[in-house]
PDB file of C-alpha atoms in Angstrom:
ATOM      1  CA  UNK A   1      29.439  10.039  10.727  1.00 38.00           C
ATOM      2  CA  UNK A   2      29.350   6.808  12.672  1.00 44.00           C
ATOM      3  CA  UNK A   3      27.927   3.580  11.360  1.00 49.00           C
ATOM      4  CA  UNK A   4      24.899   4.140  13.596  1.00 60.00           C
ATOM      5  CA  UNK A   5      23.978   7.323  11.739  1.00 79.00           C
ATOM      6  CA  UNK A   6      23.626   6.955   7.961  1.00 90.00           C
ATOM      7  CA  UNK A   7      24.983   9.776   5.843  1.00 91.00           C
ATOM      8  CA  UNK A   8      21.849   9.547   3.757  1.00 96.00           C
ATOM      9  CA  UNK A   9      19.221   7.286   2.255  1.00 97.00           C
ATOM     10  CA  UNK A  10      17.700   6.289  -1.040  1.00 97.00           C
ATOM     11  CA  UNK A  11      13.943   5.719  -1.129  1.00 95.00           C
ATOM     12  CA  UNK A  12      12.280   5.301  -4.534  1.00 94.00           C
ATOM     13  CA  UNK A  13      13.836   8.110  -6.621  1.00 96.00           C
ATOM     14  CA  UNK A  14      14.553  10.256  -3.532  1.00 97.00           C
ATOM     15  CA  UNK A  15      18.208  10.737  -2.554  1.00 98.00           C
ATOM     16  CA  UNK A  16      18.294  12.054   1.017  1.00 97.00           C
ATOM     17  CA  UNK A  17      21.440  13.703   2.401  1.00 97.00           C
ATOM     18  CA  UNK A  18      21.759  14.064   6.173  1.00 96.00           C
ATOM     19  CA  UNK A  19      23.621  17.241   7.106  1.00 94.00           C
ATOM     20  CA  UNK A  20      23.383  16.369  10.803  1.00 92.00           C
ATOM     21  CA  UNK A  21      23.416  12.987  12.521  1.00 93.00           C
ATOM     22  CA  UNK A  22      19.688  12.284  12.620  1.00 95.00           C
ATOM     23  CA  UNK A  23      18.249  10.327  15.496  1.00 95.00           C
ATOM     24  CA  UNK A  24      17.200   6.863  14.380  1.00 93.00           C
ATOM     25  CA  UNK A  25      13.543   7.802  14.999  1.00 95.00           C
ATOM     26  CA  UNK A  26      13.803  10.919  12.837  1.00 96.00           C
ATOM     27  CA  UNK A  27      15.637   8.963  10.140  1.00 96.00           C
ATOM     28  CA  UNK A  28      12.891   6.345  10.051  1.00 95.00           C
ATOM     29  CA  UNK A  29      10.132   8.972  10.123  1.00 97.00           C
ATOM     30  CA  UNK A  30      11.761  10.949   7.312  1.00 97.00           C
ATOM     31  CA  UNK A  31      12.231   7.984   4.998  1.00 96.00           C
ATOM     32  CA  UNK A  32       8.791   6.546   5.821  1.00 96.00           C
ATOM     33  CA  UNK A  33       7.095   9.849   4.997  1.00 97.00           C
ATOM     34  CA  UNK A  34       9.108  10.181   1.809  1.00 97.00           C
ATOM     35  CA  UNK A  35       8.077   6.726   0.613  1.00 96.00           C
ATOM     36  CA  UNK A  36       4.424   7.347   1.481  1.00 97.00           C
ATOM     37  CA  UNK A  37       4.383  10.715  -0.277  1.00 97.00           C
ATOM     38  CA  UNK A  38       6.002   9.197  -3.373  1.00 97.00           C
ATOM     39  CA  UNK A  39       3.465   6.362  -3.479  1.00 96.00           C
ATOM     40  CA  UNK A  40       0.536   8.739  -3.017  1.00 96.00           C
ATOM     41  CA  UNK A  41       1.762  11.093  -5.746  1.00 97.00           C
ATOM     42  CA  UNK A  42       2.447   8.175  -8.119  1.00 96.00           C
ATOM     43  CA  UNK A  43      -1.134   6.951  -7.675  1.00 95.00           C
ATOM     44  CA  UNK A  44      -2.522  10.400  -8.473  1.00 96.00           C
ATOM     45  CA  UNK A  45      -0.273  11.521 -11.343  1.00 97.00           C
ATOM     46  CA  UNK A  46       2.447  10.372 -13.724  1.00 95.00           C
ATOM     47  CA  UNK A  47       5.681  11.707 -12.256  1.00 93.00           C
ATOM     48  CA  UNK A  48       7.289  11.969 -15.705  1.00 92.00           C
ATOM     49  CA  UNK A  49       4.449  13.544 -17.702  1.00 92.00           C
ATOM     50  CA  UNK A  50       2.731  15.676 -15.036  1.00 94.00           C
ATOM     51  CA  UNK A  51       5.518  16.812 -12.757  1.00 92.00           C
ATOM     52  CA  UNK A  52       3.818  19.955 -11.407  1.00 93.00           C
ATOM     53  CA  UNK A  53       0.685  18.059 -10.391  1.00 96.00           C
ATOM     54  CA  UNK A  54       2.810  15.200  -9.046  1.00 96.00           C
ATOM     55  CA  UNK A  55       4.779  17.591  -6.823  1.00 96.00           C
ATOM     56  CA  UNK A  56       1.605  19.236  -5.556  1.00 96.00           C
ATOM     57  CA  UNK A  57       0.247  15.834  -4.507  1.00 97.00           C
ATOM     58  CA  UNK A  58       3.607  14.956  -2.945  1.00 97.00           C
ATOM     59  CA  UNK A  59       3.562  18.174  -0.887  1.00 97.00           C
ATOM     60  CA  UNK A  60      -0.077  17.663   0.140  1.00 97.00           C
ATOM     61  CA  UNK A  61       0.711  14.162   1.400  1.00 98.00           C
ATOM     62  CA  UNK A  62       3.757  15.350   3.317  1.00 98.00           C
ATOM     63  CA  UNK A  63       1.594  18.095   4.830  1.00 97.00           C
ATOM     64  CA  UNK A  64      -0.964  15.530   5.955  1.00 97.00           C
ATOM     65  CA  UNK A  65       1.860  13.561   7.605  1.00 97.00           C
ATOM     66  CA  UNK A  66       3.168  16.583   9.504  1.00 97.00           C
ATOM     67  CA  UNK A  67       5.532  18.419   7.147  1.00 98.00           C
ATOM     68  CA  UNK A  68       4.734  22.125   6.713  1.00 97.00           C
ATOM     69  CA  UNK A  69       5.513  23.555   3.261  1.00 97.00           C
ATOM     70  CA  UNK A  70       7.425  26.837   3.586  1.00 94.00           C
ATOM     71  CA  UNK A  71       5.328  29.759   2.328  1.00 90.00           C
ATOM     72  CA  UNK A  72       2.953  27.121   0.948  1.00 89.00           C
ATOM     73  CA  UNK A  73       4.903  27.314  -2.309  1.00 89.00           C
ATOM     74  CA  UNK A  74       6.763  25.079  -4.752  1.00 93.00           C
ATOM     75  CA  UNK A  75       9.289  27.183  -6.599  1.00 88.00           C
ATOM     76  CA  UNK A  76       9.376  27.355 -10.362  1.00 80.00           C
ATOM     77  CA  UNK A  77      11.858  25.674 -12.633  1.00 79.00           C
ATOM     78  CA  UNK A  78      15.541  26.518 -12.838  1.00 88.00           C
ATOM     79  CA  UNK A  79      17.577  25.376 -15.864  1.00 92.00           C
ATOM     80  CA  UNK A  80      21.270  24.403 -15.615  1.00 93.00           C
ATOM     81  CA  UNK A  81      23.545  23.091 -18.372  1.00 93.00           C
ATOM     82  CA  UNK A  82      25.749  20.295 -17.044  1.00 94.00           C
ATOM     83  CA  UNK A  83      29.462  20.095 -17.856  1.00 92.00           C
ATOM     84  CA  UNK A  84      30.924  17.187 -15.906  1.00 94.00           C
ATOM     85  CA  UNK A  85      28.955  14.921 -13.596  1.00 96.00           C
ATOM     86  CA  UNK A  86      25.648  15.663 -11.925  1.00 97.00           C
ATOM     87  CA  UNK A  87      27.247  14.540  -8.650  1.00 97.00           C
ATOM     88  CA  UNK A  88      29.819  17.311  -8.977  1.00 96.00           C
ATOM     89  CA  UNK A  89      27.051  19.792  -9.741  1.00 95.00           C
ATOM     90  CA  UNK A  90      25.117  18.716  -6.620  1.00 95.00           C
ATOM     91  CA  UNK A  91      28.211  19.164  -4.455  1.00 94.00           C
ATOM     92  CA  UNK A  92      28.928  22.622  -5.903  1.00 92.00           C
ATOM     93  CA  UNK A  93      25.315  23.658  -5.358  1.00 91.00           C
ATOM     94  CA  UNK A  94      25.474  22.425  -1.764  1.00 90.00           C
ATOM     95  CA  UNK A  95      28.752  24.226  -1.113  1.00 87.00           C
ATOM     96  CA  UNK A  96      27.307  27.623  -2.080  1.00 85.00           C
ATOM     97  CA  UNK A  97      24.220  27.155   0.112  1.00 76.00           C
ATOM     98  CA  UNK A  98      23.773  29.057   3.353  1.00 70.00           C
ATOM     99  CA  UNK A  99      24.652  25.941   5.365  1.00 74.00           C
ATOM    100  CA  UNK A 100      28.447  25.354   5.199  1.00 73.00           C
ATOM    101  CA  UNK A 101      28.043  21.702   6.244  1.00 86.00           C
ATOM    102  CA  UNK A 102      25.777  20.858   3.316  1.00 89.00           C
ATOM    103  CA  UNK A 103      28.615  20.338   0.842  1.00 89.00           C
ATOM    104  CA  UNK A 104      30.449  17.807   3.031  1.00 91.00           C
ATOM    105  CA  UNK A 105      27.186  15.982   3.730  1.00 93.00           C
ATOM    106  CA  UNK A 106      26.435  15.734   0.005  1.00 94.00           C
ATOM    107  CA  UNK A 107      29.925  14.365  -0.668  1.00 94.00           C
ATOM    108  CA  UNK A 108      29.445  11.674   2.001  1.00 94.00           C
ATOM    109  CA  UNK A 109      26.014  10.740   0.654  1.00 96.00           C
ATOM    110  CA  UNK A 110      27.193  10.502  -2.952  1.00 96.00           C
ATOM    111  CA  UNK A 111      30.310   8.518  -1.972  1.00 95.00           C
ATOM    112  CA  UNK A 112      28.105   6.063  -0.084  1.00 95.00           C
ATOM    113  CA  UNK A 113      25.677   5.783  -3.004  1.00 96.00           C
ATOM    114  CA  UNK A 114      28.440   5.230  -5.540  1.00 95.00           C
ATOM    115  CA  UNK A 115      29.815   2.256  -3.596  1.00 93.00           C
ATOM    116  CA  UNK A 116      26.350   0.738  -3.003  1.00 95.00           C
ATOM    117  CA  UNK A 117      25.634  -1.045  -6.288  1.00 95.00           C
ATOM    118  CA  UNK A 118      22.091  -2.244  -5.412  1.00 96.00           C
ATOM    119  CA  UNK A 119      21.111   1.309  -4.402  1.00 96.00           C
ATOM    120  CA  UNK A 120      22.673   2.777  -7.552  1.00 96.00           C
ATOM    121  CA  UNK A 121      20.825   0.230  -9.703  1.00 96.00           C
ATOM    122  CA  UNK A 122      17.580   1.056  -7.884  1.00 96.00           C
ATOM    123  CA  UNK A 123      18.010   4.792  -8.494  1.00 97.00           C
ATOM    124  CA  UNK A 124      18.635   4.199 -12.200  1.00 97.00           C
ATOM    125  CA  UNK A 125      15.454   2.148 -12.452  1.00 96.00           C
ATOM    126  CA  UNK A 126      13.223   4.367 -10.311  1.00 95.00           C
ATOM    127  CA  UNK A 127      14.317   7.556 -12.054  1.00 97.00           C
ATOM    128  CA  UNK A 128      14.504   5.991 -15.551  1.00 96.00           C
ATOM    129  CA  UNK A 129      18.167   6.989 -15.786  1.00 96.00           C
ATOM    130  CA  UNK A 130      17.589  10.441 -14.340  1.00 95.00           C
ATOM    131  CA  UNK A 131      14.431  11.484 -16.174  1.00 95.00           C
ATOM    132  CA  UNK A 132      12.962  12.395 -12.773  1.00 96.00           C
ATOM    133  CA  UNK A 133      14.680  12.186  -9.399  1.00 97.00           C
ATOM    134  CA  UNK A 134      14.756  14.143  -6.154  1.00 97.00           C
ATOM    135  CA  UNK A 135      17.561  15.262  -3.866  1.00 97.00           C
ATOM    136  CA  UNK A 136      16.682  16.196  -0.296  1.00 97.00           C
ATOM    137  CA  UNK A 137      19.232  17.659   2.161  1.00 96.00           C
ATOM    138  CA  UNK A 138      17.898  17.482   5.728  1.00 97.00           C
ATOM    139  CA  UNK A 139      19.122  19.183   8.896  1.00 96.00           C
ATOM    140  CA  UNK A 140      18.188  20.272  12.397  1.00 96.00           C
ATOM    141  CA  UNK A 141      17.775  23.916  13.332  1.00 94.00           C
ATOM    142  CA  UNK A 142      18.910  25.443  16.638  1.00 95.00           C
ATOM    143  CA  UNK A 143      15.660  24.303  18.291  1.00 96.00           C
ATOM    144  CA  UNK A 144      16.062  20.708  17.150  1.00 96.00           C
ATOM    145  CA  UNK A 145      13.309  20.934  14.520  1.00 97.00           C
ATOM    146  CA  UNK A 146      13.886  18.906  11.362  1.00 97.00           C
ATOM    147  CA  UNK A 147      13.966  20.705   7.993  1.00 97.00           C
ATOM    148  CA  UNK A 148      14.041  19.254   4.493  1.00 97.00           C
ATOM    149  CA  UNK A 149      14.955  21.070   1.269  1.00 95.00           C
ATOM    150  CA  UNK A 150      13.465  19.148  -1.644  1.00 96.00           C
ATOM    151  CA  UNK A 151      14.823  19.503  -5.189  1.00 96.00           C
ATOM    152  CA  UNK A 152      12.858  17.805  -7.950  1.00 96.00           C
ATOM    153  CA  UNK A 153      15.241  17.299 -10.880  1.00 97.00           C
ATOM    154  CA  UNK A 154      14.725  16.350 -14.516  1.00 95.00           C
ATOM    155  CA  UNK A 155      17.665  15.301 -16.669  1.00 96.00           C
ATOM    156  CA  UNK A 156      17.288  16.199 -20.326  1.00 94.00           C
ATOM    157  CA  UNK A 157      20.137  14.531 -22.226  1.00 94.00           C
ATOM    158  CA  UNK A 158      21.058  13.452 -25.731  1.00 90.00           C
ATOM    159  CA  UNK A 159      21.849   9.903 -24.503  1.00 92.00           C
ATOM    160  CA  UNK A 160      20.735   7.615 -21.671  1.00 93.00           C
ATOM    161  CA  UNK A 161      23.378   6.411 -19.231  1.00 95.00           C
ATOM    162  CA  UNK A 162      23.335   4.096 -16.230  1.00 95.00           C
ATOM    163  CA  UNK A 163      24.919   5.552 -13.076  1.00 96.00           C
ATOM    164  CA  UNK A 164      23.765   8.847 -14.571  1.00 97.00           C
ATOM    165  CA  UNK A 165      24.766  10.831 -11.479  1.00 97.00           C
ATOM    166  CA  UNK A 166      28.432   9.980 -11.993  1.00 97.00           C
ATOM    167  CA  UNK A 167      28.663  10.083 -15.779  1.00 95.00           C
ATOM    168  CA  UNK A 168      30.845  12.871 -17.145  1.00 94.00           C
ATOM    169  CA  UNK A 169      28.450  14.811 -19.358  1.00 93.00           C
ATOM    170  CA  UNK A 170      29.858  16.962 -22.123  1.00 87.00           C
ATOM    171  CA  UNK A 171      28.803  20.594 -22.385  1.00 78.00           C
ATOM    172  CA  UNK A 172      25.494  21.084 -24.238  1.00 77.00           C
ATOM    173  CA  UNK A 173      24.664  17.347 -24.018  1.00 88.00           C
ATOM    174  CA  UNK A 174      22.753  17.459 -20.706  1.00 93.00           C
ATOM    175  CA  UNK A 175      20.511  19.939 -18.906  1.00 94.00           C
ATOM    176  CA  UNK A 176      18.948  19.794 -15.447  1.00 95.00           C
ATOM    177  CA  UNK A 177      15.531  21.296 -14.779  1.00 94.00           C
ATOM    178  CA  UNK A 178      14.884  21.940 -11.084  1.00 95.00           C
ATOM    179  CA  UNK A 179      11.838  22.635  -8.943  1.00 94.00           C
ATOM    180  CA  UNK A 180      12.250  23.157  -5.199  1.00 95.00           C
ATOM    181  CA  UNK A 181      10.238  23.142  -1.991  1.00 96.00           C
ATOM    182  CA  UNK A 182      11.133  23.477   1.691  1.00 96.00           C
ATOM    183  CA  UNK A 183       9.507  21.648   4.596  1.00 97.00           C
ATOM    184  CA  UNK A 184       9.615  21.641   8.404  1.00 98.00           C
ATOM    185  CA  UNK A 185       8.473  18.686  10.479  1.00 98.00           C
ATOM    186  CA  UNK A 186       5.763  19.051  13.119  1.00 97.00           C
ATOM    187  CA  UNK A 187       6.508  15.988  15.256  1.00 97.00           C
ATOM    188  CA  UNK A 188       3.232  16.207  17.194  1.00 97.00           C
ATOM    189  CA  UNK A 189       1.186  16.101  14.022  1.00 97.00           C
ATOM    190  CA  UNK A 190       3.291  13.244  12.672  1.00 97.00           C
ATOM    191  CA  UNK A 191       2.846  11.333  15.927  1.00 96.00           C
ATOM    192  CA  UNK A 192      -0.934  11.670  15.612  1.00 97.00           C
ATOM    193  CA  UNK A 193      -0.716   9.994  12.202  1.00 96.00           C
ATOM    194  CA  UNK A 194       1.474   7.053  13.277  1.00 95.00           C
ATOM    195  CA  UNK A 195      -1.286   4.414  13.206  1.00 95.00           C
ATOM    196  CA  UNK A 196      -2.171   5.399   9.638  1.00 93.00           C
ATOM    197  CA  UNK A 197       1.500   5.609   8.625  1.00 94.00           C
ATOM    198  CA  UNK A 198       2.193   2.126   9.956  1.00 93.00           C
ATOM    199  CA  UNK A 199      -0.895   0.755   8.211  1.00 93.00           C
ATOM    200  CA  UNK A 200       0.010   2.263   4.842  1.00 93.00           C
ATOM    201  CA  UNK A 201       3.669   1.250   5.089  1.00 93.00           C
ATOM    202  CA  UNK A 202       2.580  -2.395   5.129  1.00 90.00           C
ATOM    203  CA  UNK A 203       1.330  -1.931   1.564  1.00 88.00           C
ATOM    204  CA  UNK A 204       4.601  -0.457   0.267  1.00 88.00           C
ATOM    205  CA  UNK A 205       7.081  -2.905  -1.222  1.00 80.00           C
ATOM    206  CA  UNK A 206       9.817  -0.535  -2.401  1.00 79.00           C
ATOM    207  CA  UNK A 207      13.098  -0.871  -0.542  1.00 83.00           C
ATOM    208  CA  UNK A 208      14.809   1.805   1.494  1.00 92.00           C
ATOM    209  CA  UNK A 209      18.609   1.970   1.307  1.00 95.00           C
ATOM    210  CA  UNK A 210      20.434   3.453   4.277  1.00 94.00           C
ATOM    211  CA  UNK A 211      23.630   4.944   2.833  1.00 94.00           C
ATOM    212  CA  UNK A 212      26.783   4.722   4.949  1.00 86.00           C
ATOM    213  CA  UNK A 213      30.117   5.937   3.714  1.00 73.00           C
ATOM    214  CA  UNK A 214      32.753   3.227   3.861  1.00 66.00           C
ATOM    215  CA  UNK A 215      35.775   4.259   5.876  1.00 55.00           C
ATOM    216  CA  UNK A 216      39.241   2.938   4.985  1.00 46.00           C
TER     217      UNK A 216
END
């Protein structure tokens, strides 16, 4: 990916991985909607204590902004014991997905995050060292429509570690709980909400980190 097209982004506790080179407009729209949905859900529910309700509010807000929830459903929890790093687990999960490019995109995003200390510090703080965080691969389909797969993840571990994504967890010491949802962007509906989006963004103070992999 070129420097003009980030390999991903970090917004609040949302780690976004770009499978394709997003247009700058789509990149901005995606991260703006993600930040707005996070803020709306945080106002309605505690993301750590009421995750199901929090995710429902998150999906409702995204829907209002133009993102259609696939089958109108958030999938139930999946439990995975971690042996090694969560970053390695995310890459393996991406590699066995139906999109062969997803694994390489996740590697680029994680490499960029690991070398961006302010972003890594922000993720630790926003997620409370992994207690709740989200990973969102995004891609275009053959028609140019933008799709987002959202994975809401909860780290249950015997210890708390900074840079939790890259810590080498021992078997039986850490478990990931996962909920998932899939969205497709309706650009016309999003465009109709731009005045409201721009107004609400002025009230959001959290920083967005555009992640770019450093090339040697």
